[in-house]
mmCIF file of C-alpha atoms in Angstrom:
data_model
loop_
_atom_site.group_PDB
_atom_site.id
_atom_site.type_symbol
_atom_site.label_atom_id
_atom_site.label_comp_id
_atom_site.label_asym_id
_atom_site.label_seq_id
_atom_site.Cartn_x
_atom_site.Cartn_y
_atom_site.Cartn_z
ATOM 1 C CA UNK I 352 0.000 0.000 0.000
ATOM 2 C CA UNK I 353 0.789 3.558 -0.624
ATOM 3 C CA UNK I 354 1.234 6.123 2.171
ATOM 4 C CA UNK I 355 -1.175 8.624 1.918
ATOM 5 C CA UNK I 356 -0.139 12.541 3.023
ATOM 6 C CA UNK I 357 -2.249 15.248 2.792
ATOM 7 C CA UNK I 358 -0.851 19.035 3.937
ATOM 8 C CA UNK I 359 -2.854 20.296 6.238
ATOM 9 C CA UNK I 360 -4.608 23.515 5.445
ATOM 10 C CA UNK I 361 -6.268 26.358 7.661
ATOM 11 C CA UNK I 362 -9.870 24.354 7.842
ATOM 12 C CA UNK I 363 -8.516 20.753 6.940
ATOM 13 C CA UNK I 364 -6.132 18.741 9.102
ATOM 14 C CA UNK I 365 -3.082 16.966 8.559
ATOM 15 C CA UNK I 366 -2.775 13.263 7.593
ATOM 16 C CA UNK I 367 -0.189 11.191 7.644
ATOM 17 C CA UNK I 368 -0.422 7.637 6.978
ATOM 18 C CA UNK I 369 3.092 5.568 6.642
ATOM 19 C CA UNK I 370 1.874 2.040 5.618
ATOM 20 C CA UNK I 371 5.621 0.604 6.483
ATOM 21 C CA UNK I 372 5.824 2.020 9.984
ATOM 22 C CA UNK I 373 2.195 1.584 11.057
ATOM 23 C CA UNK I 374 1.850 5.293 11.884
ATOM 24 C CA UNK I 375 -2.038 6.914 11.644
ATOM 25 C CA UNK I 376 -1.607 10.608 12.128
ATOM 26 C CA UNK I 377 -4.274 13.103 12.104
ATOM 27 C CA UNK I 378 -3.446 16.681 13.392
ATOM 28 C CA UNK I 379 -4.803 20.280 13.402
ATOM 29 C CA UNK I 380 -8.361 21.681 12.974
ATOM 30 C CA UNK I 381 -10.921 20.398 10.480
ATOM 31 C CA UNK I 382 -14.262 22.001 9.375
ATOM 32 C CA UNK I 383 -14.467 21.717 5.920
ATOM 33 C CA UNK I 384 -17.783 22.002 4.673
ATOM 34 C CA UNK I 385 -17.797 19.204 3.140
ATOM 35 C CA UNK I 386 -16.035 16.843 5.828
ATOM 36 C CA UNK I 387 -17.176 13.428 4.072
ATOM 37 C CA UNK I 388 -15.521 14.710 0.902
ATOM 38 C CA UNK I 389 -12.563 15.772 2.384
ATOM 39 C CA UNK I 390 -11.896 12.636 4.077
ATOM 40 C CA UNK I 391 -13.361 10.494 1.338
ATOM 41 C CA UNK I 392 -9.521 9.232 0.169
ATOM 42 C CA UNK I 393 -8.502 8.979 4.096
ATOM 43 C CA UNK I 394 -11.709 6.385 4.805
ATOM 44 C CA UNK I 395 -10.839 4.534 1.731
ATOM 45 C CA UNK I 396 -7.099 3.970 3.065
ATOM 46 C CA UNK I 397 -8.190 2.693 6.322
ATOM 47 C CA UNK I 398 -10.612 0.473 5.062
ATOM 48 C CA UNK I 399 -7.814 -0.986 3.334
ATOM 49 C CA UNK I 400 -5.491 -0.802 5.540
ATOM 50 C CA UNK I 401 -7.628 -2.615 8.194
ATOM 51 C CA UNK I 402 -8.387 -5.461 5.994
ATOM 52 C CA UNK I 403 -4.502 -6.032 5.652
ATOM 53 C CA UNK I 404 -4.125 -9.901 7.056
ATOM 54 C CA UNK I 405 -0.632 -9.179 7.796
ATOM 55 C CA UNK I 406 -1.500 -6.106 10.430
ATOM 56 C CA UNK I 407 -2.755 -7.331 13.767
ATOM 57 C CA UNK I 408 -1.962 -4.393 15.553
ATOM 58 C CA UNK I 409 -3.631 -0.581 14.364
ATOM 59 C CA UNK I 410 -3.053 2.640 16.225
ATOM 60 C CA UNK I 411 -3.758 5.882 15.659
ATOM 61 C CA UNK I 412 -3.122 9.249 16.997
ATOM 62 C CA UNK I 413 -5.750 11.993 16.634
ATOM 63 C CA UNK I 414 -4.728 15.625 17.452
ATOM 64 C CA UNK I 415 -7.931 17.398 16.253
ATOM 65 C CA UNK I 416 -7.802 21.138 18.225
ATOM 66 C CA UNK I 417 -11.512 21.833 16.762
ATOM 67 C CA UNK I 418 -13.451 19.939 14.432
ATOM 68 C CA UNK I 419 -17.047 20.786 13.230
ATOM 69 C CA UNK I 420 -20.153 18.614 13.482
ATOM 70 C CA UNK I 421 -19.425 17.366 9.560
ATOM 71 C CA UNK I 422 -15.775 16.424 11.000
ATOM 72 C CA UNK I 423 -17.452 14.476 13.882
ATOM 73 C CA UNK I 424 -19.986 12.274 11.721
ATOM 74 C CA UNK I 425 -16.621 11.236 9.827
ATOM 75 C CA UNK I 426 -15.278 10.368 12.508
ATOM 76 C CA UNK I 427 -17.729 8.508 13.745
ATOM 77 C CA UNK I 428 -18.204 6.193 10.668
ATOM 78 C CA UNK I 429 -13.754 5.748 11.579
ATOM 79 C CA UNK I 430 -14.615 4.703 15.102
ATOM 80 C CA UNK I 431 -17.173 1.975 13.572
ATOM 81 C CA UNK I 432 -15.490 0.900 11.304
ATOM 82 C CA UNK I 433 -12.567 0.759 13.608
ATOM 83 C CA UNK I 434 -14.844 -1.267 16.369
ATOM 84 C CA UNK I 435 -16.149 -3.584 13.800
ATOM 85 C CA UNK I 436 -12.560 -4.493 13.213
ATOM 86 C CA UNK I 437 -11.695 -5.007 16.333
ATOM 87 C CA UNK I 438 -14.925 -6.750 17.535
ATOM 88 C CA UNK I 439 -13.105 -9.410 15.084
ATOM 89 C CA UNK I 440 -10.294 -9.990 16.659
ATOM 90 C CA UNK I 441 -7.794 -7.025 15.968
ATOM 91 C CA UNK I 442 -6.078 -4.771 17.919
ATOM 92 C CA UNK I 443 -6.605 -1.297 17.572
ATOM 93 C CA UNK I 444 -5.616 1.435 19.597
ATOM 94 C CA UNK I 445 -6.937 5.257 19.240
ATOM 95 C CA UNK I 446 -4.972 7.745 21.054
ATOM 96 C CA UNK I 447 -7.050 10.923 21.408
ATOM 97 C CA UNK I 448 -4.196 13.755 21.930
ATOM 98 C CA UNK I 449 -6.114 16.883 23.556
ATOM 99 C CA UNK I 450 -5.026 20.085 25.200
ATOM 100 C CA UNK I 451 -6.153 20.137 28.931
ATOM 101 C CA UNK I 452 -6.831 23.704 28.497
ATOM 102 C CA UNK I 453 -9.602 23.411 25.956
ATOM 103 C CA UNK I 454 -12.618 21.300 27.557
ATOM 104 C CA UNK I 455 -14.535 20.976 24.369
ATOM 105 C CA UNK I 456 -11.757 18.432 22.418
ATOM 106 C CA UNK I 457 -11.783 16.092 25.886
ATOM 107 C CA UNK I 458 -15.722 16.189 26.200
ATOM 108 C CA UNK I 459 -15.700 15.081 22.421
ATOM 109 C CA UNK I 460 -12.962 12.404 22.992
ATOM 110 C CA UNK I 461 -14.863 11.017 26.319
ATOM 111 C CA UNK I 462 -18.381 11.089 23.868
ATOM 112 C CA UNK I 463 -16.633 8.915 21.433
ATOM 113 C CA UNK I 464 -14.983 6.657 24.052
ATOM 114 C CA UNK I 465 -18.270 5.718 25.278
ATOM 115 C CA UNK I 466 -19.471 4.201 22.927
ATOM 116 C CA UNK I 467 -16.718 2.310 21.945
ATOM 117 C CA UNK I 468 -15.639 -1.604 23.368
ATOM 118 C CA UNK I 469 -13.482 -3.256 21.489
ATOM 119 C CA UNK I 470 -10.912 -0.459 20.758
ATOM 120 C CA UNK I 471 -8.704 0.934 23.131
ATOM 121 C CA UNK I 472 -9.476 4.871 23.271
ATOM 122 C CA UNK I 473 -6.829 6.493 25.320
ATOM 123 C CA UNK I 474 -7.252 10.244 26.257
ATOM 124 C CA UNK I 475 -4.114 11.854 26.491
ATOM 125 C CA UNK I 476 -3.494 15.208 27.169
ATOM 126 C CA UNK I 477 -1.181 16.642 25.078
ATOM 127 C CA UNK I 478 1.021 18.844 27.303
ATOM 128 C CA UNK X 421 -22.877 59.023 2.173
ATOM 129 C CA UNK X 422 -25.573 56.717 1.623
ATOM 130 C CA UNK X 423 -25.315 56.188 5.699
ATOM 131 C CA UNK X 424 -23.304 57.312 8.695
ATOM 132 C CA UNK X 425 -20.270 55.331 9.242
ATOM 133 C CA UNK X 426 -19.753 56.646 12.927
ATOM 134 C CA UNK X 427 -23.254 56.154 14.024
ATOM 135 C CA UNK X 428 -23.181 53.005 13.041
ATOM 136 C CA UNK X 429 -19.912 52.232 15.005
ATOM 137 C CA UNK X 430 -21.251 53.863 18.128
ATOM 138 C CA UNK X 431 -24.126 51.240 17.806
ATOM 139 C CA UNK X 432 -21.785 48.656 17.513
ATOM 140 C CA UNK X 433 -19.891 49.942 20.525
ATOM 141 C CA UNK X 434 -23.005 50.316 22.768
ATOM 142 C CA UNK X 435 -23.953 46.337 22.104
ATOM 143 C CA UNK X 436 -20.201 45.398 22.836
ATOM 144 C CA UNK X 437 -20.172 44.245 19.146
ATOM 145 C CA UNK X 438 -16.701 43.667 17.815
ATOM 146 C CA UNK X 439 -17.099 41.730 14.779
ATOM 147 C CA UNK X 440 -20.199 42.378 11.923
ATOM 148 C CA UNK X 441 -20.657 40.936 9.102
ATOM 149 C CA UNK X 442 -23.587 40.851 6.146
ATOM 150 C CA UNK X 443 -23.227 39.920 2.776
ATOM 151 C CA UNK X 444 -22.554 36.823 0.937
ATOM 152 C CA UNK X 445 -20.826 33.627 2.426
ATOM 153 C CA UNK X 446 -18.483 31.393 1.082
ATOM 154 C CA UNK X 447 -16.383 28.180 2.887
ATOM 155 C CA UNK X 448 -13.423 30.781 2.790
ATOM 156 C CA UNK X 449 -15.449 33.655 4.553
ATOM 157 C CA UNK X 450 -16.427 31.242 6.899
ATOM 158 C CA UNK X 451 -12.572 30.381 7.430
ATOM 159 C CA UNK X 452 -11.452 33.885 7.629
ATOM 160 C CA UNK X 453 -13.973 34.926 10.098
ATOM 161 C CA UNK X 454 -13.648 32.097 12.227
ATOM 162 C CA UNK X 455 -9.983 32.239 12.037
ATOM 163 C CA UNK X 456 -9.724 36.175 12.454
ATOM 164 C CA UNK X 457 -11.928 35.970 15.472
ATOM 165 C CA UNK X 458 -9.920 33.291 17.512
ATOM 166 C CA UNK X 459 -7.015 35.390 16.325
ATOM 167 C CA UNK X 460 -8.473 38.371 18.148
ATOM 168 C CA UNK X 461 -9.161 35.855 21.212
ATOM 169 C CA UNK X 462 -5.924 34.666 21.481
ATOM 170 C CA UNK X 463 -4.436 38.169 21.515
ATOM 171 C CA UNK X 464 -6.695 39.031 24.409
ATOM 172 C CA UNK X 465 -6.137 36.432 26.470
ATOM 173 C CA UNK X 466 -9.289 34.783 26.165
ATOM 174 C CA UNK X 467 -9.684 31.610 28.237
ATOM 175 C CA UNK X 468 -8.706 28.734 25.275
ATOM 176 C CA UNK X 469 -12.270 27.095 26.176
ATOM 177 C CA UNK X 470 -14.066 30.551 25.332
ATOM 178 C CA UNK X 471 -11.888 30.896 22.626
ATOM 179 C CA UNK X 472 -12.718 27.524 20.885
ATOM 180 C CA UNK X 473 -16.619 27.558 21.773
ATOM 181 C CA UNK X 474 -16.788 31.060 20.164
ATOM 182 C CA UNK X 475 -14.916 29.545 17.126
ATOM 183 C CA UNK X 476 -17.465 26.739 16.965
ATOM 184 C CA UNK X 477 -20.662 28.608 16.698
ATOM 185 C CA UNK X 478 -19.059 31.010 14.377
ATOM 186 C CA UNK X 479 -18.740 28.183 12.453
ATOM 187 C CA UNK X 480 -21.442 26.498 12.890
ATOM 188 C CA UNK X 481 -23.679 28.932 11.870
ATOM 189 C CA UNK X 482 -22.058 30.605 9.213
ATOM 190 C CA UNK X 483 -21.654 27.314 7.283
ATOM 191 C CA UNK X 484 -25.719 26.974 8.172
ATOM 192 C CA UNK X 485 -26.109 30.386 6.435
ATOM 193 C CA UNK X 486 -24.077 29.211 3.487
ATOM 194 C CA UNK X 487 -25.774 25.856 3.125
ATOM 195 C CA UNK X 488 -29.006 26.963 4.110
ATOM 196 C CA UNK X 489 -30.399 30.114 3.613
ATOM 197 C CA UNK X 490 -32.925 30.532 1.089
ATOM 198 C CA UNK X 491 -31.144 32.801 -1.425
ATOM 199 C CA UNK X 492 -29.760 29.634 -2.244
ATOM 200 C CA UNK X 493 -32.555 28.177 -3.536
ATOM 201 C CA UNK X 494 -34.004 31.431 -4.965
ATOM 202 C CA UNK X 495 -34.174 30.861 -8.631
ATOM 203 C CA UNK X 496 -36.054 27.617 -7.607
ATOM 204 C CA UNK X 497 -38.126 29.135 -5.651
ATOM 205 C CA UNK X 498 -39.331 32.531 -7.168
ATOM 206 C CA UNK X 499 -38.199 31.749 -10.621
ATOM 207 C CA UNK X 500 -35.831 35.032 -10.845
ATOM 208 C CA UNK X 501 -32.893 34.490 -11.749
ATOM 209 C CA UNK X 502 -30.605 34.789 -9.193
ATOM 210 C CA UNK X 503 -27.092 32.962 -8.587
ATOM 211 C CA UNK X 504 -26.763 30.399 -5.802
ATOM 212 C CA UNK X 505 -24.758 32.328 -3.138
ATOM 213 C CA UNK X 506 -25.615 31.891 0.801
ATOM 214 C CA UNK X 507 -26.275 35.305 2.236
ATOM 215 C CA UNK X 508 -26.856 36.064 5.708
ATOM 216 C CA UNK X 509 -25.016 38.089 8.913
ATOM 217 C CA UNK X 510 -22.981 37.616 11.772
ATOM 218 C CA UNK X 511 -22.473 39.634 14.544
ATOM 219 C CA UNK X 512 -20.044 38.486 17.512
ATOM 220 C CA UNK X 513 -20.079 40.894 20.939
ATOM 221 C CA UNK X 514 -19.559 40.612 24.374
ATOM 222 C CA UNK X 515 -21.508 41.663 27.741
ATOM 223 C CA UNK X 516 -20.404 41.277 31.159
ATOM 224 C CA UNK X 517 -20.153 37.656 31.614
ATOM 225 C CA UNK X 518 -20.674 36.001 28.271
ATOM 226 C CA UNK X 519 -19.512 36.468 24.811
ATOM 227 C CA UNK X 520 -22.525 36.320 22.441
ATOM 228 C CA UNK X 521 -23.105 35.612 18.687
ATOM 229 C CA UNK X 522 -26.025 36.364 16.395
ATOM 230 C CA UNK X 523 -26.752 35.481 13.035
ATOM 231 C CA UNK X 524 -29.500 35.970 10.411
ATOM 232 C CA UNK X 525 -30.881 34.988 6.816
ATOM 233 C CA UNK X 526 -33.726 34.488 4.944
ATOM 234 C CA UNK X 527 -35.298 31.063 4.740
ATOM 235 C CA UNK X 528 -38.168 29.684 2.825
ATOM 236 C CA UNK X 529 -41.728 29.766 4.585
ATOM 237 C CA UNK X 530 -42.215 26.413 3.921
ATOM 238 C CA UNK X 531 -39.411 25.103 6.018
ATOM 239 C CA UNK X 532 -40.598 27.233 9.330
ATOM 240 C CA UNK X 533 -42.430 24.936 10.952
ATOM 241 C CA UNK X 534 -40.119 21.773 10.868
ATOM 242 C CA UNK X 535 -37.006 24.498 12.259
ATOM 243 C CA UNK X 536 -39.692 25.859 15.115
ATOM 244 C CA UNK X 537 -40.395 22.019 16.360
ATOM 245 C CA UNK X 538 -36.524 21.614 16.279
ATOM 246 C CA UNK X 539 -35.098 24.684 18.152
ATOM 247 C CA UNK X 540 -37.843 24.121 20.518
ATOM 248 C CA UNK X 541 -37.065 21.261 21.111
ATOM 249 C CA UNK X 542 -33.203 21.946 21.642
ATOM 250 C CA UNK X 543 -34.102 24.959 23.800
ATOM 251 C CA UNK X 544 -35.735 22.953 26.290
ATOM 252 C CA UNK X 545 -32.735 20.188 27.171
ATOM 253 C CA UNK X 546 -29.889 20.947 28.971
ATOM 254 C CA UNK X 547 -26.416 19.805 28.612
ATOM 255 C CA UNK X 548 -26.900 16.332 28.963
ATOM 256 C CA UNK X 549 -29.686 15.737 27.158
ATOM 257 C CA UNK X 550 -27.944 17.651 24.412
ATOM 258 C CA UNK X 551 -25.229 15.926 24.552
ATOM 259 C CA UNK X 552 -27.554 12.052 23.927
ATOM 260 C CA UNK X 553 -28.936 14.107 21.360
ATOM 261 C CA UNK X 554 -26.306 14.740 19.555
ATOM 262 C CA UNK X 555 -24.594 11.639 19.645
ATOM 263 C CA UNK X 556 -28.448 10.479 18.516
ATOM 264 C CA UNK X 557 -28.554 12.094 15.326
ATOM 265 C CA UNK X 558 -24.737 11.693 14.660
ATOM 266 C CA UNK X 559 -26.288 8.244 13.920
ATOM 267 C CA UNK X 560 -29.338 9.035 12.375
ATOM 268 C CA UNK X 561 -27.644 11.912 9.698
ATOM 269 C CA UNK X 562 -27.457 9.958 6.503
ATOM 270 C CA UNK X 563 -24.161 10.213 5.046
ATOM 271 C CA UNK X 564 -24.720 10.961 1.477
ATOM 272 C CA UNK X 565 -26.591 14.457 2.937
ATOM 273 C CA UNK X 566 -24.941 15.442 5.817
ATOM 274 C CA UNK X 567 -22.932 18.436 5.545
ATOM 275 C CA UNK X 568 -23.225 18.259 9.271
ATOM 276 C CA UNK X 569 -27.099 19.353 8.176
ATOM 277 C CA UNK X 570 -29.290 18.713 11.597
ATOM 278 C CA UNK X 571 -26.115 18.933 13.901
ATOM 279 C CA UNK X 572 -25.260 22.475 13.571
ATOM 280 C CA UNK X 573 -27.591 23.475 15.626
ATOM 281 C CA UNK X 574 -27.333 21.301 18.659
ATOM 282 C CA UNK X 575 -23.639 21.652 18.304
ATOM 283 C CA UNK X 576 -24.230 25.375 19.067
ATOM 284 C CA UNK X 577 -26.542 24.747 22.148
ATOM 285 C CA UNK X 578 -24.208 22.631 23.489
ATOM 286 C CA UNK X 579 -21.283 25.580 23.332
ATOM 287 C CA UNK X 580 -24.237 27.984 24.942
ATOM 288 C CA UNK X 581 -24.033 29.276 28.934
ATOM 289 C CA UNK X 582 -27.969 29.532 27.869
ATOM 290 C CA UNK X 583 -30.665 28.386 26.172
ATOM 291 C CA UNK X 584 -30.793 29.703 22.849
ATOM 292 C CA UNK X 585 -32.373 32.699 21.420
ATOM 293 C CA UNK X 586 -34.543 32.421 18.101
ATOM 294 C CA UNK X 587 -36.775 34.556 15.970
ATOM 295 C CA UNK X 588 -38.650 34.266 12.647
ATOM 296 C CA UNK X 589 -40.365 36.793 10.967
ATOM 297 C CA UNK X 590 -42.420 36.957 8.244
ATOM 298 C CA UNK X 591 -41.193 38.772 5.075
ATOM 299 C CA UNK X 592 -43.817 38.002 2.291
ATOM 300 C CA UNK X 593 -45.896 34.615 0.842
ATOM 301 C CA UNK X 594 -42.345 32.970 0.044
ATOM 302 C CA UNK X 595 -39.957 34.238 2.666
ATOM 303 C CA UNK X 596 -39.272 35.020 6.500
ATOM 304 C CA UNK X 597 -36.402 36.300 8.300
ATOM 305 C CA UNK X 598 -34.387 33.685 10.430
ATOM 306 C CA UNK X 599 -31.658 34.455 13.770
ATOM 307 C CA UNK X 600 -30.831 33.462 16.438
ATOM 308 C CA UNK X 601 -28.218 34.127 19.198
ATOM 309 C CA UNK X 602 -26.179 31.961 20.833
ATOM 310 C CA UNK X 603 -24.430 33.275 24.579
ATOM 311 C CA UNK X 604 -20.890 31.754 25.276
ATOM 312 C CA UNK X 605 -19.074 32.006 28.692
ATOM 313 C CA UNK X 606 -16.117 33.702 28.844
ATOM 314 C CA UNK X 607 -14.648 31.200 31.563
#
């Protein structure tokens, strides 16, 4: 598989993906209007990526200082798929990365850490 | 001139208004506001919780305006040609305790009662129930429409220190005048 790297931009976050070295990176803010077009080629990776027979063990880091309520169904449909995946026997690991300062990006992380079983959702804070 | 600039500003002044906007809306103007105005937050030493509720709602509800005010169905609508821009306004101010936001456009008639049932509905919950809410419909959204459509608006709540503020008003047979205002805490 390819990596996949897109520049962040002022409303659109940074993503790194490095197939080789099993590193999931998504940093910055993110409300672009259109979140689910935006991240179209970034849930098509995954869903490859997680179907990989050779990868048993997934993590990846989120670093999202604001994301909009497009961003958040996106996310959501990650976190699914993610659980799905997991429910099946692999091991994924999502750390959320937040700033202790900002309340709103660790009451988001705790919301979607709720509802998940199977993965392991750390909250971390970032400094 | 057409109007008087420092009247105007005085107005501004005496609502604690520091950012007004009215006009067209693009994704960009909703970037450079929203960015601008966290710029402006930072500078000031705004608490970083303030600061990134503030952000949200700006957001929020200018990319409502730009996805669903009526002007961008107007040709549809009336028949006149007329090119499919968003327009609304923003105003972002401050009072003693809270920073507020207010925004405004036109929407179709025929879409008033379904928005009433839902802000009224919003109004009444508090946090928590918000919060089910929105983690309800984050389900429920189909994917192929959401452009966050449905969320926006409990998103907002859920920044507010209060239940929030709405209005419609009736402009003619087709249209009516939409805002609302959304208070933010400053701590």
């Amino acid at each position: 598989m390819q990596n996949l790297k897109i520049e962040n931009t002022t409303n659109a976050p940074d993503i790194f993906f490095d197939y080789a070295n099993n590193i999931l990176d998504i940093r910055g803010e993110s409300y672009p209007e259109n979140a689910r077009e935006f991240f179209g080629p970034v849930v098509s990776w995954l869903k490859e990526y997680i179907q990989d027979t050779t990868r048993s063990d997934i993590t990846m880091n989120i670093e999202l200082v604001y994301f909009n309520s497009s961003t958040s169904k996106v996310l959501m449909n990650i976190f699914d798929m993610f659980e799905e995946a997991a429910g099946e026997g692999k091991i994924i690991t999502v750390n959320w990365i937040y700033d202790p300062r900002n309340e709103n990006a660790i009451e988001y992380g705790e919301d979607f850490r709720e509802d998940l079983e199977n993965v392991q959702f750390h909250l971390i804070p970032s400094k | 001139m057409m109007c008087n600039p420092l009247k105007l500003m005085n107005e501004y002044k005496k609502h604690g208004i520091f950012f007004g906007f009215n006009g067209p809306v693009s994704e960009t103007i909703v970037r450079d506001v929203a960015e601008i105005l966290k710029e402006k937050m930072k500078v000031e030493g705004a608490d970083t919780t303030a600061t990134y509720r503030l952000f949200s709602v700006v957001v929020e509800l200018l990319q409502n305006i730009n996805n669903y005010s009526a002007k961008k169905n107007w040709e549809k609508i009336t028949g006149e040609k007329h090119k499919a821009l968003g327009l609304g306004m923003l105003i972002a101010g401050f009072t003693d305790k809270d920073y507020y936001v207010l925004s405004g456009n036109v929407i179709e008639n025929q879409s008033v009662e379904k928005l009433r049932v839902k802000l009224d509905r919003i109004k009444r919950m508090d946090k928590k129930e918000l919060r089910r809410y929105y983690k309800e419909q984050l389900r429920r959204v189909p994917d192929e429409k959401s452009k966050g459509g449905g969320l926006g608006f409990i998103e907002v709540a859920r920044k507010a220190s209060k239940p929030l503020e709405y209005d419609i008003q009736k402009i003619d047979h087709l249209f009516s005048f939409f805002s609302i205002q959304i208070d933010v805490s400053k701590e």
